[in-house]
Structures are given as C-alpha cells and as structure tokens.
Tab-separated table of C-alpha atoms in Angstrom:
chain	number	residue	atom	x	y	z
A	1	MET	CA	30.074	16.636	7.304
A	2	PHE	CA	27.801	14.882	4.808
A	3	THR	CA	26.346	16.468	1.684
A	4	ARG	CA	23.058	15.406	0.141
A	5	LYS	CA	25.041	13.526	-2.498
A	6	ASP	CA	27.023	11.706	0.212
A	7	LEU	CA	23.808	10.592	1.898
A	8	GLN	CA	22.290	9.461	-1.390
A	9	LYS	CA	25.405	7.447	-2.260
A	10	LEU	CA	25.191	5.780	1.136
A	11	ILE	CA	21.435	5.169	1.423
A	12	PHE	CA	20.342	4.066	-2.070
A	13	PRO	CA	22.701	1.063	-2.243
A	14	LEU	CA	21.644	0.103	1.283
A	15	ILE	CA	17.985	0.082	0.236
A	16	ILE	CA	18.786	-2.079	-2.780
A	17	GLU	CA	20.856	-4.416	-0.609
A	18	GLN	CA	17.991	-4.772	1.864
A	19	VAL	CA	15.612	-5.567	-1.002
A	20	LEU	CA	18.008	-8.235	-2.229
A	21	ALA	CA	18.340	-9.731	1.269
A	22	ILE	CA	14.567	-10.019	1.610
A	23	THR	CA	14.249	-11.361	-1.937
A	24	VAL	CA	16.359	-14.365	-0.964
A	25	GLY	CA	13.915	-15.280	1.794
A	26	MET	CA	10.906	-14.678	-0.434
A	27	ALA	CA	12.403	-16.746	-3.268
A	28	ASP	CA	13.122	-19.625	-0.883
A	29	ILE	CA	9.566	-19.677	0.498
A	30	ILE	CA	7.914	-19.297	-2.931
A	31	MET	CA	10.098	-21.896	-4.624
A	32	VAL	CA	10.089	-24.451	-1.797
A	33	ALA	CA	6.278	-24.215	-1.759
A	34	LYS	CA	6.497	-26.582	-4.727
A	35	ALA	CA	7.484	-29.268	-2.217
A	36	GLY	CA	4.361	-28.564	-0.110
A	37	GLU	CA	3.302	-26.537	2.930
A	38	ALA	CA	5.190	-28.850	5.315
A	39	ALA	CA	8.458	-28.052	3.539
A	40	ALA	CA	7.670	-24.317	3.457
A	41	SER	CA	6.734	-24.398	7.139
A	42	GLY	CA	9.956	-26.237	8.037
A	43	VAL	CA	12.024	-23.621	6.225
A	44	SER	CA	10.045	-20.854	7.928
A	45	LEU	CA	10.679	-22.285	11.415
A	46	VAL	CA	14.425	-22.665	10.880
A	47	ASP	CA	14.651	-19.206	9.330
A	48	THR	CA	13.488	-17.849	12.679
A	49	ILE	CA	16.606	-19.375	14.258
A	50	ASN	CA	18.771	-18.328	11.313
A	51	ILE	CA	17.602	-14.733	11.662
A	52	LEU	CA	18.527	-14.892	15.357
A	53	LEU	CA	22.061	-15.938	14.434
A	54	ILE	CA	22.320	-13.465	11.572
A	55	ASN	CA	21.426	-10.719	14.021
A	56	ILE	CA	24.120	-11.880	16.443
A	57	PHE	CA	26.723	-11.642	13.682
A	58	ALA	CA	25.322	-8.329	12.496
A	59	ALA	CA	25.311	-6.931	16.035
A	60	LEU	CA	28.960	-7.838	16.583
A	61	ALA	CA	29.829	-6.440	13.171
A	62	THR	CA	27.953	-3.264	14.069
A	63	GLY	CA	30.116	-2.963	17.178
A	64	GLY	CA	33.175	-3.021	14.963
A	65	ALA	CA	31.603	-0.665	12.438
A	66	VAL	CA	30.718	1.909	15.116
A	67	VAL	CA	34.248	1.849	16.528
A	68	SER	CA	35.746	2.063	13.022
A	69	ALA	CA	33.448	4.939	12.033
A	70	GLN	CA	34.324	6.810	15.226
A	71	PHE	CA	38.047	6.302	14.553
A	72	LEU	CA	37.575	7.639	11.010
A	73	GLY	CA	35.697	10.662	12.338
A	74	HIS	CA	38.614	11.132	14.750
A	75	ASP	CA	40.989	10.910	11.720
A	76	ASP	CA	42.744	7.826	13.136
A	77	LYS	CA	42.847	5.484	10.137
A	78	LYS	CA	45.476	3.206	11.634
A	79	SER	CA	43.269	2.331	14.614
A	80	ALA	CA	40.288	1.923	12.280
A	81	CYS	CA	42.218	-0.712	10.304
A	82	LYS	CA	43.307	-2.488	13.466
A	83	SER	CA	39.701	-2.630	14.647
A	84	ALA	CA	38.757	-4.200	11.289
A	85	ASN	CA	41.340	-6.930	11.886
A	86	GLN	CA	39.944	-7.668	15.332
A	87	ILE	CA	36.288	-7.712	14.341
A	88	LEU	CA	37.013	-10.344	11.672
A	89	ILE	CA	38.781	-12.547	14.216
A	90	THR	CA	36.024	-12.092	16.801
A	91	VAL	CA	33.063	-12.717	14.496
A	92	PHE	CA	34.663	-15.745	12.825
A	93	THR	CA	35.496	-17.378	16.168
A	94	ILE	CA	31.964	-16.901	17.480
A	95	ALA	CA	30.402	-18.070	14.193
A	96	VAL	CA	32.408	-21.315	14.176
A	97	THR	CA	31.375	-21.975	17.778
A	98	ILE	CA	27.695	-21.455	16.928
A	99	MET	CA	28.034	-23.709	13.864
A	100	LEU	CA	29.386	-26.560	16.002
A	101	ILE	CA	26.586	-26.137	18.561
A	102	ALA	CA	23.974	-26.190	15.779
A	103	LEU	CA	25.448	-29.299	14.159
A	104	ILE	CA	25.736	-31.242	17.412
A	105	GLY	CA	22.430	-30.133	18.929
A	106	ASN	CA	20.309	-30.064	15.756
A	107	LYS	CA	17.406	-32.197	16.988
A	108	GLU	CA	17.447	-30.938	20.579
A	109	ILE	CA	17.524	-27.255	19.590
A	110	LEU	CA	14.555	-27.584	17.234
A	111	SER	CA	12.539	-29.645	19.724
A	112	LEU	CA	13.221	-27.124	22.469
A	113	ALA	CA	12.336	-24.166	20.241
A	114	PHE	CA	9.222	-25.465	18.524
A	115	GLY	CA	7.947	-28.362	20.606
A	116	ASN	CA	5.735	-31.004	19.037
A	117	VAL	CA	5.097	-29.692	15.546
A	118	GLU	CA	3.882	-32.082	12.874
A	119	THR	CA	6.383	-34.811	11.956
A	120	ASP	CA	6.757	-33.756	8.314
A	121	VAL	CA	7.413	-30.145	9.319
A	122	MET	CA	10.049	-31.186	11.896
A	123	ASN	CA	11.853	-33.514	9.462
A	124	ASN	CA	12.115	-30.732	6.897
A	125	ALA	CA	13.246	-28.276	9.562
A	126	ARG	CA	16.020	-30.596	10.782
A	127	LEU	CA	17.466	-31.063	7.295
A	128	TYR	CA	17.329	-27.357	6.472
A	129	PHE	CA	18.920	-26.445	9.833
A	130	LEU	CA	21.737	-28.967	9.330
A	131	ILE	CA	22.769	-27.561	5.946
A	132	SER	CA	22.286	-23.946	7.064
A	133	ALA	CA	24.688	-24.423	9.975
A	134	PHE	CA	27.672	-24.908	7.660
A	135	SER	CA	27.137	-21.401	6.278
A	136	TYR	CA	27.384	-19.550	9.612
A	137	PRO	CA	31.161	-18.830	9.577
A	138	PHE	CA	30.905	-17.471	6.031
A	139	LEU	CA	27.831	-15.447	6.906
A	140	GLY	CA	29.656	-13.965	9.895
A	141	LEU	CA	32.644	-12.917	7.768
A	142	TYR	CA	30.380	-11.433	5.104
A	143	ASN	CA	28.468	-9.383	7.680
A	144	ALA	CA	31.680	-8.137	9.301
A	145	CYS	CA	33.182	-7.002	5.985
A	146	ALA	CA	29.911	-5.405	4.839
A	147	ALA	CA	29.660	-3.446	8.102
A	148	LEU	CA	33.237	-2.213	7.703
A	149	PHE	CA	32.576	-0.978	4.175
A	150	ARG	CA	29.444	0.809	5.403
A	151	SER	CA	31.418	2.464	8.200
A	152	MET	CA	33.511	4.092	5.461
A	153	GLY	CA	30.364	5.331	3.749
A	154	ASN	CA	30.823	2.758	0.980
A	155	SER	CA	27.638	0.722	0.691
A	156	LYS	CA	27.990	-0.082	-3.024
A	157	VAL	CA	30.386	-2.973	-2.413
A	158	SER	CA	27.971	-5.040	-0.323
A	159	MET	CA	25.141	-4.143	-2.736
A	160	TYR	CA	27.038	-5.577	-5.708
A	161	ILE	CA	28.002	-8.700	-3.779
A	162	SER	CA	24.356	-9.130	-2.752
A	163	PHE	CA	23.350	-9.102	-6.412
A	164	GLY	CA	25.730	-11.973	-7.058
A	165	MET	CA	24.652	-13.915	-3.978
A	166	ASN	CA	20.985	-13.537	-4.924
A	167	GLY	CA	21.689	-14.744	-8.434
A	168	ILE	CA	23.496	-17.831	-7.154
A	169	ASN	CA	20.695	-18.538	-4.687
A	170	ILE	CA	17.766	-18.198	-7.083
A	171	ILE	CA	19.428	-20.049	-9.989
A	172	GLY	CA	20.543	-22.757	-7.568
A	173	ASN	CA	17.005	-23.068	-6.186
A	174	ALA	CA	15.619	-23.507	-9.699
A	175	ILE	CA	18.198	-26.171	-10.590
A	176	PHE	CA	17.723	-28.218	-7.418
A	177	LEU	CA	13.954	-27.824	-7.004
A	178	TYR	CA	12.773	-27.974	-10.598
A	179	GLY	CA	15.662	-29.870	-12.186
A	180	PHE	CA	16.448	-32.456	-9.502
A	181	HIS	CA	13.040	-32.269	-7.725
A	182	ALA	CA	14.736	-31.793	-4.353
A	183	GLY	CA	12.950	-30.747	-1.164
A	184	VAL	CA	14.233	-28.294	1.446
A	185	GLU	CA	17.827	-29.188	0.574
A	186	GLY	CA	17.079	-27.594	-2.786
A	187	VAL	CA	16.936	-24.145	-1.131
A	188	ALA	CA	19.509	-24.825	1.601
A	189	ILE	CA	22.442	-25.831	-0.615
A	190	PRO	CA	22.286	-22.782	-2.937
A	191	THR	CA	22.112	-20.530	0.139
A	192	LEU	CA	25.250	-22.196	1.505
A	193	ILE	CA	27.080	-21.761	-1.808
A	194	SER	CA	26.051	-18.110	-2.117
A	195	ARG	CA	27.271	-17.288	1.416
A	196	ILE	CA	30.626	-18.977	0.838
A	197	THR	CA	31.060	-17.025	-2.395
A	198	GLY	CA	30.053	-13.707	-0.811
A	199	ALA	CA	32.432	-14.150	2.136
A	200	ILE	CA	35.413	-14.990	-0.077
A	201	ILE	CA	34.867	-11.988	-2.355
A	202	MET	CA	34.401	-9.639	0.607
A	203	LEU	CA	37.622	-10.848	2.248
A	204	LEU	CA	39.542	-10.249	-0.965
A	205	LEU	CA	38.123	-6.728	-1.300
A	206	ILE	CA	38.729	-5.650	2.310
A	207	ARG	CA	42.437	-6.410	1.812
A	208	ASN	CA	42.708	-3.593	-0.741
A	209	THR	CA	44.825	-0.817	0.764
A	210	LYS	CA	43.056	1.871	-1.275
A	211	TYR	CA	40.219	1.809	1.260
A	212	ASN	CA	40.496	3.876	4.457
A	213	ILE	CA	39.667	0.713	6.402
A	214	HIS	CA	41.456	-2.434	5.245
A	215	ILE	CA	43.286	-5.413	6.684
A	216	GLY	CA	46.101	-5.475	4.125
A	217	ARG	CA	49.290	-7.465	4.617
A	218	GLU	CA	49.498	-6.631	8.300
A	219	PHE	CA	46.513	-8.880	9.143
A	220	SER	CA	47.195	-10.648	12.405
A	221	PHE	CA	45.507	-13.641	13.990
A	222	LYS	CA	46.719	-12.452	17.386
A	223	PRO	CA	43.889	-10.974	19.481
A	224	ASP	CA	44.282	-7.349	20.555
A	225	PHE	CA	42.213	-7.423	23.722
A	226	THR	CA	42.221	-3.638	24.115
A	227	LEU	CA	40.541	-3.190	20.732
A	228	ILE	CA	38.315	-6.216	21.192
A	229	LYS	CA	37.109	-4.716	24.470
A	230	LYS	CA	36.144	-1.484	22.671
A	231	ILE	CA	34.347	-3.437	19.961
A	232	LEU	CA	32.558	-5.722	22.423
A	233	ARG	CA	31.580	-2.752	24.607
A	234	ILE	CA	29.215	-1.868	21.786
A	235	GLY	CA	28.836	-5.251	20.118
A	236	VAL	CA	27.910	-7.280	23.214
A	237	PRO	CA	25.003	-5.079	24.430
A	238	ASN	CA	23.869	-4.791	20.814
A	239	GLY	CA	24.255	-8.547	20.391
A	240	LEU	CA	22.376	-9.288	23.607
A	241	GLU	CA	19.617	-6.914	22.541
A	242	ASN	CA	19.292	-8.536	19.116
A	243	SER	CA	19.632	-12.030	20.540
A	244	MET	CA	16.906	-11.516	23.121
A	245	PHE	CA	14.734	-9.939	20.450
A	246	GLN	CA	15.132	-12.950	18.176
A	247	ILE	CA	14.811	-15.444	21.044
A	248	GLY	CA	11.519	-13.747	21.818
A	249	LYS	CA	10.496	-14.243	18.198
A	250	VAL	CA	11.442	-17.922	18.426
A	251	ILE	CA	9.272	-18.282	21.553
A	252	VAL	CA	6.425	-16.549	19.760
A	253	GLN	CA	7.023	-18.728	16.685
A	254	SER	CA	6.636	-21.752	18.942
A	255	LEU	CA	3.227	-20.426	19.970
A	256	ILE	CA	2.316	-19.909	16.306
A	257	ALA	CA	3.432	-23.484	15.580
A	258	SER	CA	0.835	-24.697	18.105
A	259	PHE	CA	-1.874	-23.133	15.917
A	260	GLY	CA	-1.069	-25.588	13.078
A	261	THR	CA	0.597	-25.680	9.651
A	262	THR	CA	-1.861	-23.194	8.150
A	263	ALA	CA	-0.976	-20.578	10.755
A	264	ILE	CA	2.758	-21.207	10.279
A	265	ALA	CA	2.518	-20.830	6.499
A	266	GLY	CA	0.291	-17.727	6.662
A	267	ASN	CA	2.626	-16.118	9.170
A	268	ALA	CA	5.616	-16.955	6.935
A	269	ILE	CA	4.041	-15.182	3.955
A	270	ALA	CA	3.133	-12.142	6.044
A	271	ASN	CA	6.618	-11.965	7.573
A	272	THR	CA	8.229	-12.012	4.147
A	273	VAL	CA	6.009	-9.235	2.793
A	274	ALA	CA	6.310	-7.225	6.014
A	275	SER	CA	10.079	-7.416	5.624
A	276	PHE	CA	9.732	-5.439	2.387
A	277	GLU	CA	7.666	-2.791	4.140
A	278	ILE	CA	10.451	-1.961	6.602
A	279	ILE	CA	13.307	-1.894	4.071
A	280	PRO	CA	13.679	1.923	3.999
A	281	GLY	CA	13.836	2.076	7.790
A	282	SER	CA	16.390	-0.743	7.963
A	283	ALA	CA	18.579	0.838	5.273
A	284	ILE	CA	18.521	4.309	6.811
A	285	GLY	CA	19.183	2.755	10.216
A	286	LEU	CA	22.408	1.289	8.812
A	287	ALA	CA	23.252	4.674	7.309
A	288	LEU	CA	22.816	6.291	10.730
A	289	ILE	CA	25.584	4.059	12.104
A	290	THR	CA	28.013	5.564	9.601
A	291	VAL	CA	26.787	9.167	9.712
A	292	VAL	CA	26.312	9.533	13.460
A	293	GLY	CA	29.392	7.434	14.232
A	294	GLN	CA	31.649	9.696	12.189
A	295	CYS	CA	30.016	12.865	13.530
A	296	VAL	CA	30.426	11.702	17.117
A	297	GLY	CA	34.024	10.630	16.482
A	298	ALA	CA	34.741	14.131	15.180
A	299	GLY	CA	33.097	15.672	18.244
A	300	GLU	CA	30.282	17.171	16.142
A	301	LEU	CA	27.339	16.226	18.361
A	302	GLU	CA	25.018	18.906	16.971
A	303	GLN	CA	25.605	17.561	13.470
A	304	ALA	CA	24.845	14.063	14.759
A	305	LYS	CA	21.483	15.330	16.043
A	306	TYR	CA	20.802	17.261	12.828
A	307	TYR	CA	21.429	14.267	10.553
A	308	THR	CA	19.412	11.952	12.800
A	309	ILE	CA	16.334	14.190	12.547
A	310	LYS	CA	16.824	14.659	8.812
A	311	LEU	CA	17.159	10.942	8.094
A	312	MET	CA	14.197	10.077	10.331
A	313	LYS	CA	11.971	12.460	8.336
A	314	ILE	CA	13.075	10.757	5.123
A	315	THR	CA	12.329	7.358	6.669
A	316	PHE	CA	8.728	8.279	7.546
A	317	ILE	CA	8.047	9.643	4.064
A	318	ILE	CA	9.455	6.675	2.151
A	319	MET	CA	7.897	4.070	4.446
A	320	GLY	CA	4.532	5.790	4.197
A	321	ILE	CA	4.532	5.652	0.407
A	322	LEU	CA	5.797	2.055	0.281
A	323	ASN	CA	3.307	0.694	2.814
A	324	VAL	CA	0.334	2.295	1.088
A	325	ILE	CA	1.382	0.691	-2.205
A	326	ILE	CA	1.794	-2.753	-0.628
A	327	ALA	CA	-1.580	-2.473	1.117
A	328	LEU	CA	-3.251	-1.712	-2.215
A	329	LEU	CA	-1.547	-4.713	-3.831
A	330	CYS	CA	-2.018	-7.064	-0.871
A	331	GLY	CA	-4.558	-9.337	-2.610
A	332	PRO	CA	-2.433	-10.189	-5.676
A	333	ILE	CA	0.675	-10.540	-3.483
A	334	VAL	CA	-0.725	-13.231	-1.182
A	335	ASN	CA	-2.428	-15.083	-4.057
A	336	PHE	CA	0.951	-15.327	-5.793
A	337	TYR	CA	2.027	-17.968	-3.256
A	338	HIS	CA	-0.754	-20.392	-4.311
A	339	PHE	CA	-1.372	-21.660	-0.790
A	340	SER	CA	-4.713	-22.778	0.645
A	341	LYS	CA	-7.620	-20.361	1.126
A	342	GLU	CA	-7.204	-20.404	4.911
A	343	THR	CA	-3.475	-19.664	4.702
A	344	THR	CA	-4.045	-16.862	2.198
A	345	GLU	CA	-6.700	-15.238	4.386
A	346	ILE	CA	-4.426	-15.267	7.452
A	347	ALA	CA	-1.571	-13.722	5.448
A	348	TYR	CA	-3.839	-11.014	3.987
A	349	ASN	CA	-5.142	-9.886	7.382
A	350	LEU	CA	-1.666	-9.769	8.912
A	351	ILE	CA	-0.164	-7.786	6.022
A	352	MET	CA	-2.964	-5.214	6.033
A	353	TYR	CA	-2.598	-4.694	9.795
A	354	HIS	CA	1.171	-4.373	9.537
A	355	SER	CA	0.977	-1.966	6.586
A	356	VAL	CA	-1.022	0.557	8.593
A	357	VAL	CA	0.741	0.354	11.955
A	358	CYS	CA	4.379	0.214	10.900
A	359	ILE	CA	4.229	3.541	9.021
A	360	PHE	CA	3.897	5.446	12.278
A	361	ILE	CA	5.690	3.354	14.908
A	362	TRP	CA	8.371	1.132	13.363
A	363	PRO	CA	10.934	3.886	12.503
A	364	LEU	CA	10.930	5.149	16.089
A	365	SER	CA	11.436	1.617	17.396
A	366	PHE	CA	14.181	0.378	15.070
A	367	THR	CA	15.664	3.193	12.954
A	368	LEU	CA	16.101	5.855	15.653
A	369	PRO	CA	17.974	3.633	18.169
A	370	ASN	CA	20.780	3.137	15.647
A	371	ALA	CA	21.659	6.803	16.150
A	372	LEU	CA	21.939	6.123	19.886
A	373	ARG	CA	24.080	3.037	19.268
A	374	ALA	CA	26.377	4.967	16.930
A	375	ALA	CA	26.993	7.371	19.832
A	376	SER	CA	27.888	4.341	22.025
A	377	ASP	CA	24.633	4.626	23.999
A	378	VAL	CA	24.104	0.872	23.722
A	379	LYS	CA	23.263	-0.106	27.300
A	380	PHE	CA	20.099	1.999	27.307
A	381	THR	CA	18.824	0.584	24.001
A	382	MET	CA	19.616	-2.926	25.230
A	383	MET	CA	17.676	-2.583	28.494
A	384	VAL	CA	14.652	-0.972	26.878
A	385	SER	CA	14.508	-3.571	24.107
A	386	ILE	CA	14.839	-6.577	26.411
A	387	ILE	CA	12.219	-5.344	28.879
A	388	SER	CA	9.834	-4.402	26.096
A	389	MET	CA	10.296	-7.748	24.354
A	390	TRP	CA	9.437	-9.855	27.407
A	391	VAL	CA	6.632	-7.716	28.779
A	392	TRP	CA	4.829	-6.717	25.614
A	393	ARG	CA	5.732	-9.081	22.780
A	394	ILE	CA	6.003	-12.390	24.628
A	395	ILE	CA	3.530	-12.115	27.516
A	396	PHE	CA	0.888	-10.300	25.491
A	397	SER	CA	1.272	-12.761	22.599
A	398	TYR	CA	0.021	-15.492	24.913
A	399	VAL	CA	-2.638	-13.227	26.408
A	400	LEU	CA	-4.057	-12.012	23.085
A	401	GLY	CA	-3.207	-14.968	20.846
A	402	LYS	CA	-4.076	-17.867	23.097
A	403	TYR	CA	-6.125	-16.648	26.078
A	404	TYR	CA	-8.385	-14.319	24.056
A	405	GLY	CA	-8.310	-16.615	21.015
A	406	LEU	CA	-7.109	-14.033	18.472
A	407	GLY	CA	-4.570	-16.481	17.068
A	408	VAL	CA	-1.753	-15.132	14.904
A	409	LEU	CA	-3.372	-11.684	14.677
A	410	GLY	CA	-3.206	-11.386	18.478
A	411	ILE	CA	0.513	-12.090	18.303
A	412	TRP	CA	1.008	-9.323	15.733
A	413	ILE	CA	-0.969	-6.885	17.893
A	414	ALA	CA	1.345	-7.728	20.810
A	415	MET	CA	4.306	-7.103	18.499
A	416	THR	CA	3.127	-3.581	17.712
A	417	LEU	CA	2.586	-2.849	21.422
A	418	ASP	CA	6.257	-3.720	21.842
A	419	TRP	CA	7.133	-1.226	19.066
A	420	LEU	CA	5.088	1.509	20.734
A	421	PHE	CA	6.768	1.122	24.115
A	422	ARG	CA	10.356	0.995	22.883
A	423	GLY	CA	9.779	3.773	20.340
A	424	SER	CA	8.468	6.076	23.083
A	425	CYS	CA	11.535	5.375	25.245
A	426	PHE	CA	13.985	6.053	22.407
A	427	VAL	CA	12.312	9.337	21.433
A	428	ILE	CA	12.491	10.583	25.028
A	429	ARG	CA	16.146	9.540	25.303
A	430	PHE	CA	17.089	11.287	22.067
A	431	LEU	CA	15.245	14.517	22.848
A	432	LYS	CA	16.703	14.756	26.367
A	433	GLY	CA	20.202	14.363	24.903
A	434	LYS	CA	21.569	11.842	27.400
A	435	TRP	CA	23.093	9.879	24.502
A	436	ARG	CA	25.697	12.659	24.242
A	437	LEU	CA	27.405	11.409	27.408
A	438	ALA	CA	28.041	7.835	26.242
A	439	TYR	CA	30.809	8.352	23.653
A	440	SER	CA	34.446	7.512	24.424
A	441	LEU	CA	37.318	6.031	22.398
A	442	GLU	CA	39.328	5.353	25.543
C-alpha cells in the first residue's frame, strides 16, 4: 500500500518537525539562562507539566487520527471528515477546561507537584505556568489538526507550520530577553504567540476541501457521540497512558528538585539533548499511526506487520548513527549552555548514559507500540505502560536515586529499566499477533 517514496514523503517531514519541536525547548532553556539558573530551573519544572498536557492533547488527537486513518483505509472519506469535526470539538473542550484549572490552581498545582523548591525557582515557575496556560486551547487545536494531516499521509503541512512557529518563538525570545531584559515571561509570551498563530493557520488549512480529510462548510459544533465514542475508545486509553507517564515524570522531577538547583539545571540540559536523540524514533512512531492505521482499515494485516518491521529496522539504524554522533560531541554540547561546572558535569554523565542505552531499548518501548495503537490495541499498551511506570520508573527512582545515593543518575537508570520492561512486553505482543484481534470500526 505504501511505496518507498510514500514512506519518505511521510517520514522526512516528521523528523524535521520533531527537530523543530525540540529546538523550541532548547532555545527557551539556552536563552532564558541569561536570566540565571533559577529562571532556567523554573522553566524546566513547568515544562514537565506542559509536556504532560501536550501529551494529553496529542493522545486525544492520535485517537482521532487512528480512526480517520482507518476510515481512509476503508475508503470511507465521509466518515473520516466527520471524525475530524468531532476530534476538534473534543480536544478544544478538554483544552479549555485544563486551561481554567491551571489558571485557578496555579500556586497549588506547582506546590503539590514540586514541594518546597527554592523561592526564586518557584516564583519563576508560577509566572511561566500562568502565561503558558493561555496557550493550551491553541496547542490542542494545533495538535488535532496536525494529527489529521498525518493520518492522510501529509506531514509537510505541520512541518512548514512548525518552521513558522519556531521562527516566531526564537525571534520573540531574543526581543524580550535581550531587548527588554525580561525574565521567564520573555520566553513564555513568544511561545503563546507562536501557538496561537499555528492553531489559526492549521484551522484555515484543514477547511480546504481538496484534502481527503477536511471540515469544510459542514463543520458542526453539535457532538456526534457515536463518533466521539470511537475516537475516545482509542484516545482515552492512549491519553491515560500518556498522562500517567507524564505524571510519573512530574513525581520524579519533584525528587530531582529535592537534590537542588544544580541537579534541576543539569537534568534540564540532559533532557533537552536526549530529546534530540530520540527524534527518529518519535517521527517513525507517528508514521506508523498512518501506515498501520490505513493498512488495518483496508484489512491488510500482513502488510501492517510488514511495514512495522521495516520501519523498526530503519529506526534502529538512524538512532544508532545519531546517538553515536551526539556522544562524540557531548562535551562541546553541554559547555554551550555556560552553566556551572557541577551542572555541566551532571548533564555530561546523563547524556553519555542515555546515548548508549537508548539505541537498543527506546525504539521497542516507544516506537513499536504505535503500531499496536494504530491497530486499536490500546488497552494492552496502556496497562503495560502504567504498571511499568509505577513499578520501575517511580519506585526505583527513589530506591536508586535517594536510598542508594546515586542522585539524578539513579533516576535515569530507573527510567531505562522502565524502557526494558515495556519494550519486552510490546515485542512479545507484536510477535504473538494478538493485536490483530483489536480492530473494529463498529
């Protein structure tokens, strides 16, 4: 169903888009460092919450994208368009609700998540969280539209919009931070503006009737609960899985915060660089949603298996090359941030550890399960991920990081134990073929 050219046209823009998404976070941390480590640490803490929310939106959007891709594979374009309508309504409603909760509970949420961090760090975190909250509805709409375009096999649209959003963000950072000498608001406001712009452009594009999936003039604000149920059947387990995963990261981040500002800053640098190392796996994972979803919708389960194996091989090769390069350049990369010697040393050790381990385990843990999700096998991935998160990542973070005194490195070791467990479960599930029984458009 997909030629090599089709796969290239789908995957390459996704890789570029993932690079651009990570670049925003890296630019924010690097540029806000001008305001000091307390400001950078505050941004880093809130970004943990923001990533949680981004993943909720993305998970719901993925639910819609899977259903839309399956409808396209089934050659039912009308139902695919209707599902697009409903996913926009659903994501926007949830995003507005989350925005209101974040605005009202700003102080309480941060105190509950991160405890008694240093006063300067908490003040910066509160301001950054407040401004970020206003962007959630726009971020939700952007994610929904981007997922719908990807379900059609069109990943260029979101790539081009990401270019524009990155440009707005980085130029805005420079103006506010270096021109007006602002603090964390200097990175928060440009992010808000870029997300508003991206959402508006995406909404205008998805109305174009030339696309197989569009909302067109027939857009309705009336909920279609039959379609919403189909979308949520995939989106809710996926959302719960991603939410629990990110909540676990927030809990772990709270533990890191107890190690002091140096640990927070070093972990922030390592997280940003590590995000680059997993870009190929993330991009190909998104491609699997489209490819496997359409294959399954067409009833071509053997092709779904074939493309999953093929794309996983590509993932291992590209991630291997990329991680070796980053490991070799680790020294210059961490020194680029111009943080303290202690912070730089922590970041260096974490990046080197991550570079080695993620080549072999990460794709099985996070790329492969997208093939299962695209076949509607979402309950299994949800259960495995939640159990693995609590047992391995959270409990062992406290055991290794605090009890055995390994600090942040102990937390990262616990993280990779989590990868190993979930990756093993997903490989067994895929090879046994039980995912074949999950698909239904009824």
